[in-house]
Amino acid sequence: MSFNQTFTTMTAVMKQTLTISCLNIQYFYHNACSWFQKIGFCGIRFLISVMHKTDVFTDCYCIVILHFFLVHTQESLEDEVSPRNKEQKNSDGSKDFCIKNIHQAAFGRREIEIAELEMPALMILRKAAQGEKPLVGARIVGCTHITAHTAVLMETLSALGAQCRWAACNIYSIQNEVAAALAERGVPVFAWKGESEDDYFWCIDSCVNVEGWEPNLILDDGGDMTHWIYKKYPQLLKNIKGIVEESVTGVHRYQETCVVEIYSIIFLYACLRLKRTTDVTLSGKQVLVCGYGEVGKGCCAALKGLRAIVYVTEVDPICALQACMDGFQLARLNEVIEMVDIVITCTGNINVVLREHLEHMKNGCIVCNMGHSNTEIDVTSLMTPELTWRRIRAHVDHIIWPDGKIIVLLAEGRLLNLSCSTVPVYVLSITATTQVLALIELFNAPERGYKQDIYVFPRKMDEFVAALHLQNFDAHLTELTDEQVKYIGVNKNGPFKPSYYR
């Protein structure tokens, strides 16, 4: 009998045994699995050998040990097969997706339901659009993080009448179980955690290279989807009504091709992700932040709150002055590289931290990237025979020099945000609501309502998004009197600040 046949037979027996076991089997299962995960397979094998000699272990624990072993052996076998080589279908028989494992859909659905509780504005939009569906006829192709909060966004777009096809913008931030839940609900999603570069662009291509289906809106994060269409399928652009872009990097890329776009930016306070991933104490640590733009300002503010000593590098004299007036020390990279404990890149540029800088870092220095692009740290220069790579945990590598010096590299130089941990869903709800409103605006705008240009999300709509989220607090806005409105020259219902105000 082959291994697969043996596995199938044993699994069937296990399911039957679990069904007829004692009423407390669920209690034993959850507690035992937690324990067995800590001791690993070597420990499990030892326990099985002990069970032959003693009756210390109950039948329930014997069952759990075997069940745990079978399930995780099956998972390890599945990991060896690329999702591109699997034939999967959801409960409706659809095969229009490519994910890690469709059987994780139930788990992913619970993740999405939890996220819905923290995204009240999108749920309000869904309820408000039960009658009128402003996105009927919209065909949206997306390339963003595949997480629970993005799933709420996608399902909101579907509830508003849109058809969606989706790929991931980051190979490490994908939640496989969420992708499974979306595929089970009929959303064509092409993404799995740990994609290769070839897989990454294959997934993007699978979203747009579809017979009988053409997108008329794009929701992008970093511009990869838009640029793929621009290079491979330029004929599709004539029917694109607009692009909503999430990242600063994407905005810069669009300036090269000047496609229509509305975008919204929020500060990315991801230093807590760095703290959680490495388990280091940041207070008193000397941290170098490369770039003091939108992302750099957020990182520095978070680091300052955690009592770190922060240095900033900057090329723009205005941003440099802002950094100095915010209380940060402005320096050049080579002036402080030998003394800092952590280096964070936030520029969106290329070759910011080179091999020569990495050579001069102190032992134990942590290096990570908060810019969207993965080109800021010259990781390729570290892939040489004299250096040893050691995987410590997910997204944490030790790069060991011949003299024993260690550099700690996070997420292989890719975007730390969402790769190494999560962002509070409520914060992401603000961005997601903004994106939905922007897509509605672009789709329903009259022909030639927007010229071929880049547009900032209108302040009036930003205020509307904020007002929706205020409903989740016991918050009471002050209303201006007619006299006050006349004095400061604004509309009583807003907008209350000029578009350039931050």
mmCIF file with all atom_site columns, C-alpha atoms in Angstrom, residues 13-26 28-29 58-64 67:
data_model
loop_
_atom_site.group_PDB
_atom_site.id
_atom_site.type_symbol
_atom_site.label_atom_id
_atom_site.label_alt_id
_atom_site.label_comp_id
_atom_site.label_asym_id
_atom_site.label_entity_id
_atom_site.label_seq_id
_atom_site.pdbx_PDB_ins_code
_atom_site.Cartn_x
_atom_site.Cartn_y
_atom_site.Cartn_z
_atom_site.occupancy
_atom_site.B_iso_or_equiv
_atom_site.pdbx_formal_charge
_atom_site.auth_seq_id
_atom_site.auth_comp_id
_atom_site.auth_asym_id
_atom_site.auth_atom_id
_atom_site.pdbx_PDB_model_num
ATOM 1  C CA . VAL A 1 13 ? -10.106 5.463  10.954 1.00 0.00 ? 13 VAL A CA 1
ATOM 2  C CA . MET A 1 14 ? -9.023  8.476  12.997 1.00 0.00 ? 14 MET A CA 1
ATOM 3  C CA . LYS A 1 15 ? -12.157 10.415 12.113 1.00 0.00 ? 15 LYS A CA 1
ATOM 4  C CA . GLN A 1 16 ? -14.342 7.479  13.138 1.00 0.00 ? 16 GLN A CA 1
ATOM 5  C CA . THR A 1 17 ? -12.387 6.974  16.357 1.00 0.00 ? 17 THR A CA 1
ATOM 6  C CA . LEU A 1 18 ? -12.576 10.647 17.218 1.00 0.00 ? 18 LEU A CA 1
ATOM 7  C CA . THR A 1 19 ? -16.326 10.556 16.673 1.00 0.00 ? 19 THR A CA 1
ATOM 8  C CA . ILE A 1 20 ? -16.937 7.677  19.097 1.00 0.00 ? 20 ILE A CA 1
ATOM 9  C CA . SER A 1 21 ? -14.334 8.725  21.698 1.00 0.00 ? 21 SER A CA 1
ATOM 10 C CA . CYS A 1 22 ? -15.217 10.086 25.118 1.00 0.00 ? 22 CYS A CA 1
ATOM 11 C CA . LEU A 1 23 ? -17.125 13.345 25.473 1.00 0.00 ? 23 LEU A CA 1
ATOM 12 C CA . ASN A 1 24 ? -14.024 15.156 26.677 1.00 0.00 ? 24 ASN A CA 1
ATOM 13 C CA . ILE A 1 25 ? -12.067 14.514 23.475 1.00 0.00 ? 25 ILE A CA 1
ATOM 14 C CA . GLN A 1 26 ? -12.280 18.179 22.384 1.00 0.00 ? 26 GLN A CA 1
ATOM 15 C CA . PHE A 1 28 ? -7.955  16.757 25.337 1.00 0.00 ? 28 PHE A CA 1
ATOM 16 C CA . TYR A 1 29 ? -7.381  17.618 21.685 1.00 0.00 ? 29 TYR A CA 1
ATOM 17 C CA . THR A 1 58 ? -5.112  7.799  28.015 1.00 0.00 ? 58 THR A CA 1
ATOM 18 C CA . ASP A 1 59 ? -6.664  6.573  24.805 1.00 0.00 ? 59 ASP A CA 1
ATOM 19 C CA . CYS A 1 60 ? -7.609  10.173 24.065 1.00 0.00 ? 60 CYS A CA 1
ATOM 20 C CA . TYR A 1 61 ? -4.007  11.296 24.075 1.00 0.00 ? 61 TYR A CA 1
ATOM 21 C CA . CYS A 1 62 ? -3.018  8.369  21.865 1.00 0.00 ? 62 CYS A CA 1
ATOM 22 C CA . ILE A 1 63 ? -5.661  9.438  19.363 1.00 0.00 ? 63 ILE A CA 1
ATOM 23 C CA . VAL A 1 64 ? -4.542  13.046 19.478 1.00 0.00 ? 64 VAL A CA 1
ATOM 24 C CA . HIS A 1 67 ? -4.174  12.718 14.536 1.00 0.00 ? 67 HIS A CA 1
#
